[in-house]
XYZ file of C-alpha atoms in Angstrom:
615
model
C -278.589 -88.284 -186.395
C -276.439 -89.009 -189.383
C -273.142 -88.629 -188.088
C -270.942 -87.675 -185.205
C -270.760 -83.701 -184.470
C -266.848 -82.814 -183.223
C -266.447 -82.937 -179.416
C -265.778 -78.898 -179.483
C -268.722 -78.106 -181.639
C -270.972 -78.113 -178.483
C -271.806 -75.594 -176.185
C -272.795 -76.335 -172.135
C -276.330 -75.034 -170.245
C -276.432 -76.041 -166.808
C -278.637 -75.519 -163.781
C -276.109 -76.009 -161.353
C -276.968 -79.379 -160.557
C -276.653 -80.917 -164.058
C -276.071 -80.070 -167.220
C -276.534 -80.084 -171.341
C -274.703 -80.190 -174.637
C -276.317 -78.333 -177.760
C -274.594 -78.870 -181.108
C -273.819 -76.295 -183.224
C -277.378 -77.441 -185.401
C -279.674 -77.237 -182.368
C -279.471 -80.781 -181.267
C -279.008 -81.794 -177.254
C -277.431 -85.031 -177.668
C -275.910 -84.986 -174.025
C -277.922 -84.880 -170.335
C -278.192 -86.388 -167.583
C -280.697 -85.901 -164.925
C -281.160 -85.505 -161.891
C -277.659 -84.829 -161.170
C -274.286 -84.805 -163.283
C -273.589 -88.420 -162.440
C -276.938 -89.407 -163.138
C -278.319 -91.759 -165.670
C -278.354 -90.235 -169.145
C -281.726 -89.342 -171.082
C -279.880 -88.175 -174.218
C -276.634 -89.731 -175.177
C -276.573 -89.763 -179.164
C -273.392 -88.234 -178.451
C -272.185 -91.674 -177.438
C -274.224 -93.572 -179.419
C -275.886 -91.635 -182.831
C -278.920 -94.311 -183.843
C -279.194 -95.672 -179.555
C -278.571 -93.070 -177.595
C -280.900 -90.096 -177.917
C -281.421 -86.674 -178.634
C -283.703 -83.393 -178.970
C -283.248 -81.277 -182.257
C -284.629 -78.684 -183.160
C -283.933 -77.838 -186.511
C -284.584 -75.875 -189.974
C -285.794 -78.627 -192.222
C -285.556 -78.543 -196.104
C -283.576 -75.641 -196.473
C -279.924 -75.077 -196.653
C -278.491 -72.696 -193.746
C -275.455 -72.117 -191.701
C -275.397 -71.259 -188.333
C -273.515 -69.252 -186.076
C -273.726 -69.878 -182.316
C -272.174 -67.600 -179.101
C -273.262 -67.009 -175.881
C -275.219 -64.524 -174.363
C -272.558 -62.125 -173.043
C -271.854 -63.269 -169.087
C -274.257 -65.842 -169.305
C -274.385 -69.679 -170.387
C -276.888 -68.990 -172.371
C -276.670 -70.631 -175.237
C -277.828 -68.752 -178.864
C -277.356 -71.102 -182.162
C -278.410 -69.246 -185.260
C -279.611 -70.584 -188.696
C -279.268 -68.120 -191.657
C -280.298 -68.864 -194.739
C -281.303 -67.193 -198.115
C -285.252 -67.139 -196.848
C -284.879 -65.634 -193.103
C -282.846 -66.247 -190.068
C -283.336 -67.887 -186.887
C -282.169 -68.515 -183.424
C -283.207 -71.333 -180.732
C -282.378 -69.722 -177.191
C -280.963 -72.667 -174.797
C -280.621 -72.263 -171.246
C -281.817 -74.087 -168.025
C -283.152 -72.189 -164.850
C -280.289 -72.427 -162.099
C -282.231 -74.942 -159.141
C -280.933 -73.370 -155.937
C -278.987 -75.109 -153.195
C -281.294 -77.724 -152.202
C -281.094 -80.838 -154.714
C -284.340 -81.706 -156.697
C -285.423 -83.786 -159.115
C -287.049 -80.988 -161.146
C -284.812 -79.552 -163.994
C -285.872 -77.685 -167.326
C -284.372 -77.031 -170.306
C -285.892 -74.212 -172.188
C -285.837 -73.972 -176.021
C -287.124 -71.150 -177.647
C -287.039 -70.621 -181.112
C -287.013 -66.482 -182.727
C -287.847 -66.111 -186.020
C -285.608 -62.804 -186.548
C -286.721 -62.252 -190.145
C -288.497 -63.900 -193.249
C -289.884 -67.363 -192.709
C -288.864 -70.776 -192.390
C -290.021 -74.388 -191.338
C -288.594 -76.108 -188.693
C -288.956 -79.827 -187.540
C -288.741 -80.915 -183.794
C -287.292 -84.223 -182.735
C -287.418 -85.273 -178.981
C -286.103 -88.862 -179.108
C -285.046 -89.382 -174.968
C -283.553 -93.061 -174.041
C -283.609 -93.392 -170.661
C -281.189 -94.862 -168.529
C -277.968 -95.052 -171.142
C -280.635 -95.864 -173.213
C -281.096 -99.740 -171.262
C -284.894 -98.810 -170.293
C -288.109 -98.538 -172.999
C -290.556 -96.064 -172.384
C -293.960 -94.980 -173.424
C -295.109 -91.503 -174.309
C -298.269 -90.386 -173.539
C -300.554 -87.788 -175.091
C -301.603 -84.851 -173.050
C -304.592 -82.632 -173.882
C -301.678 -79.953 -173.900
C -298.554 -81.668 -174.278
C -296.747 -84.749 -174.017
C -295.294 -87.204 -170.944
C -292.091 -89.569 -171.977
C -292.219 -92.420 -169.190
C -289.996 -95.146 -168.566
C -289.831 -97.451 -165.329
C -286.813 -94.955 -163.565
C -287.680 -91.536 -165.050
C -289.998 -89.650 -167.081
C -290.087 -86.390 -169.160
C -292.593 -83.491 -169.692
C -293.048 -81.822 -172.829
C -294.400 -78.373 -172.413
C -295.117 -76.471 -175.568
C -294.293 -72.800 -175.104
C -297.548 -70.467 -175.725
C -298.823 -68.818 -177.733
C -297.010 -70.055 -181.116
C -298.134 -73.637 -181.509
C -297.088 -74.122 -185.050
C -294.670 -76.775 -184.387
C -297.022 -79.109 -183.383
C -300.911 -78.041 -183.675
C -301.405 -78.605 -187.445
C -303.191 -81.606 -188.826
C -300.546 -84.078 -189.937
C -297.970 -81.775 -188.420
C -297.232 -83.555 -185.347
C -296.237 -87.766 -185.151
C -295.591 -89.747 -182.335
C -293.100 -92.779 -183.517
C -292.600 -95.855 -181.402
C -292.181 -93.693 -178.524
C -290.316 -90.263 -180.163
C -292.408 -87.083 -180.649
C -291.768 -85.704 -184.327
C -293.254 -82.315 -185.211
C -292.898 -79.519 -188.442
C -294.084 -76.289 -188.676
C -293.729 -72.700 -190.089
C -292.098 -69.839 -188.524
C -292.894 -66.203 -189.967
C -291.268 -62.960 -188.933
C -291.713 -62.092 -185.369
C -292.761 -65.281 -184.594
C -291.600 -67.141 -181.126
C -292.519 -70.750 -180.031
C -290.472 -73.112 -177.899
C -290.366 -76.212 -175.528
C -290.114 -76.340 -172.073
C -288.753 -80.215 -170.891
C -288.872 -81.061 -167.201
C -288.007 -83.744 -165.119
C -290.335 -83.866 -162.355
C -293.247 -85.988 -164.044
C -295.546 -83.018 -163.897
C -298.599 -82.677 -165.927
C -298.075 -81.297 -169.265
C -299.261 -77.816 -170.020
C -299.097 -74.928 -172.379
C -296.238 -72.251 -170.906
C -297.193 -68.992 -171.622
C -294.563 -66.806 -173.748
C -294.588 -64.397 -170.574
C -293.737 -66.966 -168.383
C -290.384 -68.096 -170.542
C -289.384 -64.625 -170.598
C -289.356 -64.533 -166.951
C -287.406 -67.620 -166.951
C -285.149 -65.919 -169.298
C -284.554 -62.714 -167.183
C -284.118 -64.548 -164.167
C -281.531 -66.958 -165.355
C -280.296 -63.712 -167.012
C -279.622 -61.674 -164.723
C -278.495 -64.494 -161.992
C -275.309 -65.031 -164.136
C -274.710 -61.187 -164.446
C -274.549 -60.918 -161.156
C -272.181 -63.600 -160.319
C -269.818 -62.521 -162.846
C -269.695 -59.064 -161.836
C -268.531 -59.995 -158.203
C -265.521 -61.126 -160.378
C -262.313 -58.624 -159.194
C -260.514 -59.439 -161.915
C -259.857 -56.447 -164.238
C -256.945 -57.766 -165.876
C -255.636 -58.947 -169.471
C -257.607 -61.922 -171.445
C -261.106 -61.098 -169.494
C -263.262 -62.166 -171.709
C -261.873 -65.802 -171.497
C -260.923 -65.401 -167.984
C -264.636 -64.939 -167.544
C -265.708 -67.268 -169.439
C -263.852 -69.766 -168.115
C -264.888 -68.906 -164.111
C -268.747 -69.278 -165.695
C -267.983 -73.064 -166.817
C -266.548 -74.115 -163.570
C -269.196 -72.615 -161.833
C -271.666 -74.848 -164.569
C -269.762 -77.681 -163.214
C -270.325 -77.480 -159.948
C -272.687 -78.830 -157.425
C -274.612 -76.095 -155.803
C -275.861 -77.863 -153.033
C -272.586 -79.582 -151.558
C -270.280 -76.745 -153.857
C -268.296 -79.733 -155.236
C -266.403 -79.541 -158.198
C -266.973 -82.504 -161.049
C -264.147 -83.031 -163.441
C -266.741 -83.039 -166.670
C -269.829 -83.290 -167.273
C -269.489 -85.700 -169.616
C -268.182 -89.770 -169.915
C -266.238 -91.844 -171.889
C -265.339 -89.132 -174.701
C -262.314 -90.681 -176.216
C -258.593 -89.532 -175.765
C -258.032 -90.967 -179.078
C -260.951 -91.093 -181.084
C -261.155 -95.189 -182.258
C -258.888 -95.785 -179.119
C -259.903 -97.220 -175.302
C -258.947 -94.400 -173.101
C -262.476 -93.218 -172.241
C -263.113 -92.627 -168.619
C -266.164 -91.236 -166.396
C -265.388 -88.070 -165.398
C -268.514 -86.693 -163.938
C -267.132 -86.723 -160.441
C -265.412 -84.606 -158.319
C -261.273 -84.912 -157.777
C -259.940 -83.459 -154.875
C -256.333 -82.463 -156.877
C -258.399 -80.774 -159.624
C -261.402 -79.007 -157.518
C -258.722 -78.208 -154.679
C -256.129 -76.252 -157.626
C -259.105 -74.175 -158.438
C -259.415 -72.591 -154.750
C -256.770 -70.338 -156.368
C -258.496 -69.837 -159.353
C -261.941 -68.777 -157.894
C -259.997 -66.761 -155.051
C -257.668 -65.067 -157.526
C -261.118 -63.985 -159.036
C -262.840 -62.618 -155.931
C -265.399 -65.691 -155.645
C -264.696 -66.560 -152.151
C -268.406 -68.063 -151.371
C -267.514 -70.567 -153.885
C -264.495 -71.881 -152.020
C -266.059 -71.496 -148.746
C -268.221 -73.798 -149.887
C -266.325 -76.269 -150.973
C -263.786 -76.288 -148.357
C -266.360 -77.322 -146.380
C -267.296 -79.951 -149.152
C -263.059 -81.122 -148.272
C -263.683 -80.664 -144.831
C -266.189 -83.719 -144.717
C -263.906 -85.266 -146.246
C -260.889 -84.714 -144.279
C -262.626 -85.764 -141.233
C -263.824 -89.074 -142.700
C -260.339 -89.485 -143.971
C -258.639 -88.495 -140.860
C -261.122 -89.802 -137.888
C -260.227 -93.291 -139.407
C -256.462 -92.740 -139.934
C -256.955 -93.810 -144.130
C -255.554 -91.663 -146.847
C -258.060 -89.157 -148.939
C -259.821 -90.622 -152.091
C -259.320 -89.328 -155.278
C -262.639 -88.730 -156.228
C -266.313 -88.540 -154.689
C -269.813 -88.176 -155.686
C -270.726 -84.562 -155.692
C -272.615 -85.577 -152.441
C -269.495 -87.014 -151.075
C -270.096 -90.760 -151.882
C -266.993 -93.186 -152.484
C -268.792 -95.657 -154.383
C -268.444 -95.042 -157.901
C -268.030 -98.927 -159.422
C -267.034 -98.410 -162.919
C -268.794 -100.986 -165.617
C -268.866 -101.069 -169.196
C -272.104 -99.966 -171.611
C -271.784 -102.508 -173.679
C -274.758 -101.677 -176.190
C -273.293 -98.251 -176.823
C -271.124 -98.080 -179.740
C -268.629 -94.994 -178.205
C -268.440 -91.791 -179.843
C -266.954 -92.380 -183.528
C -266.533 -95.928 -182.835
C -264.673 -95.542 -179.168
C -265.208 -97.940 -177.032
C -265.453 -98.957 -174.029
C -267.878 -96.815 -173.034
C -267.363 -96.952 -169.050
C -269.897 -95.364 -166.703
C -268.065 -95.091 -162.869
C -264.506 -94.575 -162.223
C -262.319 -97.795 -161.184
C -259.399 -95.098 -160.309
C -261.227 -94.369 -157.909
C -259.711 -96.937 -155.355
C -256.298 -96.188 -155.913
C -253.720 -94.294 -154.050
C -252.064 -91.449 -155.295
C -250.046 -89.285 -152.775
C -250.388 -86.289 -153.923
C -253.740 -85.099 -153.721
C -252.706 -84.630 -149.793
C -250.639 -81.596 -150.684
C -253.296 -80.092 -152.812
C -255.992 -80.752 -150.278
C -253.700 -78.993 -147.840
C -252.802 -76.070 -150.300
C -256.324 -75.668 -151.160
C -256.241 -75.211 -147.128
C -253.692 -72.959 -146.434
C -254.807 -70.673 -149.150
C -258.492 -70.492 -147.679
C -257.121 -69.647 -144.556
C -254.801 -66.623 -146.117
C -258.392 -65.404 -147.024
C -260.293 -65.936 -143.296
C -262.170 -69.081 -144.194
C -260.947 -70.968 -141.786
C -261.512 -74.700 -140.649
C -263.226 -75.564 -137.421
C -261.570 -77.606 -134.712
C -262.666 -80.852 -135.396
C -261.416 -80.624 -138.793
C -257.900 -79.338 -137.813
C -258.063 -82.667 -135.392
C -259.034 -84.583 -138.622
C -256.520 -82.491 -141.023
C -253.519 -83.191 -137.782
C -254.971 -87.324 -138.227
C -254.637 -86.967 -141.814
C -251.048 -85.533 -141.980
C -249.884 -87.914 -139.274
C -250.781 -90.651 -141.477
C -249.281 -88.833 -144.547
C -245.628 -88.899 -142.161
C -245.755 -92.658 -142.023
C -246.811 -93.409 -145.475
C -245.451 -90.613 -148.034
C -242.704 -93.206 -149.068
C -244.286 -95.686 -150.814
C -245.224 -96.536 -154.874
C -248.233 -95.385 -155.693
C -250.661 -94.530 -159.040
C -249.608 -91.071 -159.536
C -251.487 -88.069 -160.803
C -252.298 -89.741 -164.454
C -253.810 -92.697 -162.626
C -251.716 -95.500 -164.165
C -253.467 -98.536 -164.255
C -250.059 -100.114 -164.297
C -248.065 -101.101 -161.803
C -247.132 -98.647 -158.728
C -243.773 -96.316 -159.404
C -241.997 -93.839 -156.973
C -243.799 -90.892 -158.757
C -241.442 -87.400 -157.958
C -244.675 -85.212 -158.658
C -246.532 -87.538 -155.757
C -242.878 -86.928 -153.403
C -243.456 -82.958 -154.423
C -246.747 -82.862 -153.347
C -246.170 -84.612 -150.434
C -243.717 -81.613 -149.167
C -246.464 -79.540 -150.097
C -249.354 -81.322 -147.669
C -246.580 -81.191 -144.927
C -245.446 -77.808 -145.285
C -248.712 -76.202 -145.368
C -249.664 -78.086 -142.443
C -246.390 -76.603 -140.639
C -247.565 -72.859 -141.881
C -251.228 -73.379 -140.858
C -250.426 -74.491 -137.430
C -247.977 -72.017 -136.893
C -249.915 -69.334 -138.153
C -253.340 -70.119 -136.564
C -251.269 -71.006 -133.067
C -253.393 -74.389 -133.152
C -251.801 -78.213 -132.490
C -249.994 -80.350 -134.245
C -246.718 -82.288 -134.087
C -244.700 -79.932 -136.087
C -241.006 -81.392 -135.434
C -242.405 -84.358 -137.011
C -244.080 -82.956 -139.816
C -240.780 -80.961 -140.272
C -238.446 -83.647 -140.234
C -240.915 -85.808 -142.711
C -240.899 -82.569 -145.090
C -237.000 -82.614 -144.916
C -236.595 -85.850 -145.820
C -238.676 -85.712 -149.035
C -237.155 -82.677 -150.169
C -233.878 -84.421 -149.776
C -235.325 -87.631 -151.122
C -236.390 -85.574 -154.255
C -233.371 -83.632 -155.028
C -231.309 -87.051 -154.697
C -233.659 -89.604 -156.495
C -235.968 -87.752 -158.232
C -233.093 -85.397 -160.141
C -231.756 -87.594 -162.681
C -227.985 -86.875 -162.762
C -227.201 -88.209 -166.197
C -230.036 -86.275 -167.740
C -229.504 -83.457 -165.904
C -233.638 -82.810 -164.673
C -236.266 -84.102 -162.703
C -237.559 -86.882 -163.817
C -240.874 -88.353 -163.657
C -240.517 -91.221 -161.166
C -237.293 -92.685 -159.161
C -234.364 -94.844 -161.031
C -235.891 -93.719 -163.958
C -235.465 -91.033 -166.629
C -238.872 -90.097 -168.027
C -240.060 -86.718 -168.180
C -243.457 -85.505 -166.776
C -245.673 -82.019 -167.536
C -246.701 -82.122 -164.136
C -243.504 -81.296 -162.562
C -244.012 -77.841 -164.624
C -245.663 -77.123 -161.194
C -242.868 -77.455 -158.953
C -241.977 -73.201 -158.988
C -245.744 -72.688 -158.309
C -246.295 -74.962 -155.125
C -243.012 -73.244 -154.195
C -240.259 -76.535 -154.110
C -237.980 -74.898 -156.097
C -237.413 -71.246 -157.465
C -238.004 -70.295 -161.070
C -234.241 -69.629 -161.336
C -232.783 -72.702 -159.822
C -230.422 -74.623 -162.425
C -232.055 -77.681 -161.796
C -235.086 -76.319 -162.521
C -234.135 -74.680 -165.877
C -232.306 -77.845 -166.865
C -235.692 -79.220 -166.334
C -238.017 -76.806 -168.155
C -235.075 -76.837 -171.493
C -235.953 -80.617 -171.273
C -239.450 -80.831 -171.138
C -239.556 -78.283 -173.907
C -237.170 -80.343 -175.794
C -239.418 -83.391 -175.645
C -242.894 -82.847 -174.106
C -243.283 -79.979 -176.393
C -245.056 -79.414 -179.521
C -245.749 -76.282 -181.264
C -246.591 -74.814 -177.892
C -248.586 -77.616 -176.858
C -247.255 -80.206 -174.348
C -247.320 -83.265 -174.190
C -248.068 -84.896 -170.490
C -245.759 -87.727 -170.944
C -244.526 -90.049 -173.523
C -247.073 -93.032 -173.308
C -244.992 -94.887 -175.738
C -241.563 -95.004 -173.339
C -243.610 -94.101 -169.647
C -245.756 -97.319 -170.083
C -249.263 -97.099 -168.424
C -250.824 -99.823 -168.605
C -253.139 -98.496 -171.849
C -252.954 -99.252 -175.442
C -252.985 -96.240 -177.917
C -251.456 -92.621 -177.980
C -252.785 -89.517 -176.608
C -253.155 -85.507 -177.493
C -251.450 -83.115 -175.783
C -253.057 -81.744 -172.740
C -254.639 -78.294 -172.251
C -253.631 -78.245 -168.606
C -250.273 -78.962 -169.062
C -249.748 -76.352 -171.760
C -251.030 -73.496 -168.912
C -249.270 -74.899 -166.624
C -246.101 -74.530 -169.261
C -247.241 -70.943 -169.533
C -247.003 -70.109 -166.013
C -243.614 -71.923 -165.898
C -242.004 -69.785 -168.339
C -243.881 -66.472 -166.712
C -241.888 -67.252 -163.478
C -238.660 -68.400 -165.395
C -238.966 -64.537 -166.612
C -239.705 -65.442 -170.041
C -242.778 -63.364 -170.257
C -242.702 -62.849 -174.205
C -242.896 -66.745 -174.810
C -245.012 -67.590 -172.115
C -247.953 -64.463 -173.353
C -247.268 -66.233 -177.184
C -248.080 -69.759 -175.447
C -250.778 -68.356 -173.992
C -252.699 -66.689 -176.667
C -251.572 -69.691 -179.157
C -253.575 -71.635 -176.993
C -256.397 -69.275 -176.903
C -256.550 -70.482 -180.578
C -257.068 -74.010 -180.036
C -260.408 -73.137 -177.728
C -264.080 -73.408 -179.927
C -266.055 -70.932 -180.808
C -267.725 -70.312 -177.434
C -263.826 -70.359 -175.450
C -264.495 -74.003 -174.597
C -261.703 -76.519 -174.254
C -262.226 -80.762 -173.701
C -259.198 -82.506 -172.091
C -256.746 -82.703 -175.098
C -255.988 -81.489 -178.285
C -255.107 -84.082 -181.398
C -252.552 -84.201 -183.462
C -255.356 -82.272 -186.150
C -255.837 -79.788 -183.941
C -259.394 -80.778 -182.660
C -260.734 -81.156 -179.293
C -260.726 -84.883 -177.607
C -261.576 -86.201 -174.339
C -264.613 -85.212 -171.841
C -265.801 -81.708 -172.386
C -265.321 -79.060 -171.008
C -262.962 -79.968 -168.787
C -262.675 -78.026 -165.788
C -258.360 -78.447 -165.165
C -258.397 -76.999 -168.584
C -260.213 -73.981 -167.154
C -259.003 -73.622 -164.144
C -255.029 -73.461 -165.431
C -256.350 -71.156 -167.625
C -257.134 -68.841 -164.908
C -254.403 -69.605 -162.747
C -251.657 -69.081 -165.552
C -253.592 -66.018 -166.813
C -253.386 -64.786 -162.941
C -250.074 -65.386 -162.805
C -248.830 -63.892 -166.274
C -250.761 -60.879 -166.050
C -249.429 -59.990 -162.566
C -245.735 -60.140 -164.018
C -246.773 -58.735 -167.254
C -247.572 -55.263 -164.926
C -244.663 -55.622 -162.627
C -242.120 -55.553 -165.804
C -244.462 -52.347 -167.260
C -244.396 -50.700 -163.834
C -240.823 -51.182 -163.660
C -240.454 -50.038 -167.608
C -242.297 -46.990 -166.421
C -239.875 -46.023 -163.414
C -236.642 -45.819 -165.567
């Protein structure tokens, strides 16, 4: 590869277990297998001459391409037009099922829609962040990558065998397959890669076409259980499809990315492992998914949190942040030291180290995530409302306390309000669900706790002199996350405090529409280097000023930031000062607020034209 593609010219395949990033010019230079977290076999998006990819490509001809997605599907389509003909290479992978395996395929198969042209293939896979060597083999009818850890089939698709049947048209290169061939009208070819070590073989055309329909037709269906029939569907949609790329099928857990270390500021060290899943940002989407109608998807991973809640509870700790998609703590975070970092940014860090911390918070949205479940019959069982009862005990006796807060300062601890907020949240919800449901709990206690952080809030956390909430006590920093506090229902859209708060953050958090999650420069956490401004924060702006009543600026937010998506309704993390994408991508907050504030606008958006239509 010659040079670094941008972060948002990629689009995602998945299988539901793991997933893929194709460039814009047909190249996969991101997977991992057999999971998300797993080690990577293509990383040249990390590392261009170490890391490893699979292009398939025109070669010696000048083209542009084009690339979308089949519609309600993640299948991916890249086209290359040029003067001679035009062609497309069809990406998807066939979704696994529940049960995790250590099969996966990616398909690839190339359409020559008219004329001709001659393509070269380039499967280049370095195992294991690219630390391990491997051999390939030659198959009477295909090809076997093998390193010590892994290995990798390469089935050529029947009954086109241009790409690599010729004499002199196909080269194996210290361990990298290299093919070219010719493509005329009508003409369809393609590679099948797999995981499992299997015996190469030709795949008939017939057989990929099943493939196709299958993995066709599952997405289909999923998205039309969607209810939602309202404004912005087509990125509504496409946004439910990524998070259900992203998540686990057989646990139903949520990871944050698929991706690692994809710089916050490209040249700078904020580049983090995000491939696992966070209770705060898997637990907002239960409102997301049920505002949508999926509610097998957070059954599924409320019993995911409900593991986890009883571990938590049963021995009287607080909830990690994050887990393994299988519900493993241990996620040691090291440092790939023979990986350059994409453009330059480095460290590249595989494993979380956040992952030990405390931060409050995620109690209230484990307990929202919860209540709302419950709203919709899926209810807990009994030993997890003994666990969840454990778990909010503990939360009585240690809710006031410093801790690392939602952006996971790697300073020192701070009285964070947000964490306080949250806090109220996990202890209110607790008081609704027991009262609701009838079942146990010591409710005067959890309703004298939830009194006394409200108080605590509107006395500490309410900066006096600055006239808004602040981001942390005896201080006066703002924070984007307290954009949240109308939502999780602390204080009402038309409270004065509140306003005083919103004028603020718009004042200095806000950019152009975009906001800002903090100012690292004068809110000092314990990194060097600026930041973007952050997609979630901006939807969570938009549903601020949707239940302020300002419905005009919030629907202009909102479909400014539609703008700032790629070409396939993608976002990453962040946006940069230049307006492109940074950080791990896609990120699944980004999505997720997107539904939630799209939810949330739309539903006012027809209550003020219902009540236009009364008078």
């Amino acid at each position: 590869m010659e040079s670094y593609p941008a972060i948002e010219d990629h689009g995602l395949i998945g299988d539901l277990q793991t997933a893929a990033l194709v460039t814009c010019d047909g190249t996969i230079d991101w997977f991992c297998a057999p999971r998300f977290d797993s080690p990577s076999i293509f990383a040249a998006l990390l590392d261009r001459e170490r890391g490893g990819y699979f292009r398939i490509a025109p070669h010696d001809v000048r083209y542009v391409t084009k690339q979308l997605y089949l519609p309600g599907t993640p299948i991916l389509i890249t086209r290359f037009i040029s003067a001679d003909g035009v062609a497309e290479v069809m990406d998807f992978m066939p979704v696994t099922g529940e049960r995790a395996t250590d099969s996966h395929r990616l398909v690839r198969v190339v359409n020559m829609v008219r004329g001709t042209m001659r393509f070269r293939v380039e499967c280049r896979p370095r195992f294991d962040y690219a630390r391990e060597n491997h051999a390939l083999e030659r198959h009477r009818n295909g090809y076997l990558f093998r390193s010590p850890s892994a290995t990798l089939t390469f089935n050529p698709v029947d009954p086109v065998r241009q790409l690599w049947a010729q004499t002199g048209e196909v080269r194996m290169e210290d361990g990298d397959l290299i093919a070219y061939g010719t493509l005329n009208e009508g003409d369809t070819g393609g590679v099948v890669l797999e995981t499992d070590g299997t015996e190469p073989r030709f795949i008939p055309a017939e057989e990929v076409q099943g493939m196709f329909e299958w993995t066709r037709d599952y997405w289909r269906r999923w998205v039309e259980r969607s209810r939602y029939t309202g404004r912005w569907r087509e990125m509504v949609e496409r946004s439910a499809i990524t998070l259900k790329l992203m998540t686990y099928a057989p646990t139903g857990a949520m990871i944050a990315a698929p991706t690692t270390a994809l710089p916050e500021l490209v040249g700078g060290t904020r580049n983090w492992d995000y491939r696992y899943t966070w209770v705060r940002d898997t637990s907002f989407s239960v409102h997301a998914l049920l505002g949508l109608g999926f509610t097998e998807e957070v059954s599924r991973y409320m019993n995911w949190l409900d593991e986890r809640i009883r571990e938590a509870g049963d021995h009287q700790d607080p909830l990690r942040i994050m887990y393994r998609v299988d519900g493993s703590s241990e996620l040691h975070e090291e440092v790939l030291d023979h990986l350059e970092g994409y453009r330059g940014s480095r460290p590249v860090r595989i494993g979380n180290g956040a992952a030990d911390q405390l931060q409050l918070d995620i109690h209230g949205e484990a307990l929202y995530a919860m209540h709302l479940a419950d709203e919709q019959g899926i209810r807990v069982s009994h030993q997890v409302w003994k666990s969840t009862v454990r778990l909010v005990d503990w939360l009585c006796h240690h809710w006031d306390q410093a801790d690392a807060g939602i952006w996971e300062s790697r300073h020192h601890p701070r009285n964070y309000t947000f964490g306080r907020v949250m806090s109220w949240v996990a202890l209110d919800r607790a008081i609704r669900l027991a009262t609701r449901t009838g079942r146990p709990g010591d409710v005067a206690c959890w309703t004298e706790q939830r009194n006394r952080i409200y108080n605590q809030v509107m006395a500490r956390g309410y900066h006096r002199g600055r006239g808004c909430f602040v981001q942390a006590y005896d201080e006066n920093m703002l924070d984007a996350a307290l954009l949240t506090m109308p939502a999780v229902g602390f204080v009402t859209p038309s409270d004065p405090l509140w306003q005083s708060t919103l004028n603020a953050i718009e004042r200095e958090l806000v950019s152009d529409s975009l906001v800002h999650r903090y100012d690292p420069v004068h809110s000092p956490d314990g990194l060097p280097g600026h930041e973007g401004t952050f997609n979630m924060c901006t939807f969570w702006y938009v549903e601020a000023l949707a239940r302020s009543g300002r419905l005009d600026d919030a629907r202009l937010t909102l479909e400014k930031m539609f703008t700032f998506s790629n070409h396939l309704g993608l976002y990453a993390e962040e946006i940069a000062a230049t307006g492109e994408q940074i950080g791990n991508y896609p990120q699944a907050f980004s999505h997720l607020s997107l539904i939630n504030s799209a939810l949330a606008l739309n539903d006012l958006l027809d209550v003020e034209a219902n009540a236009r239509r009364r008078q």
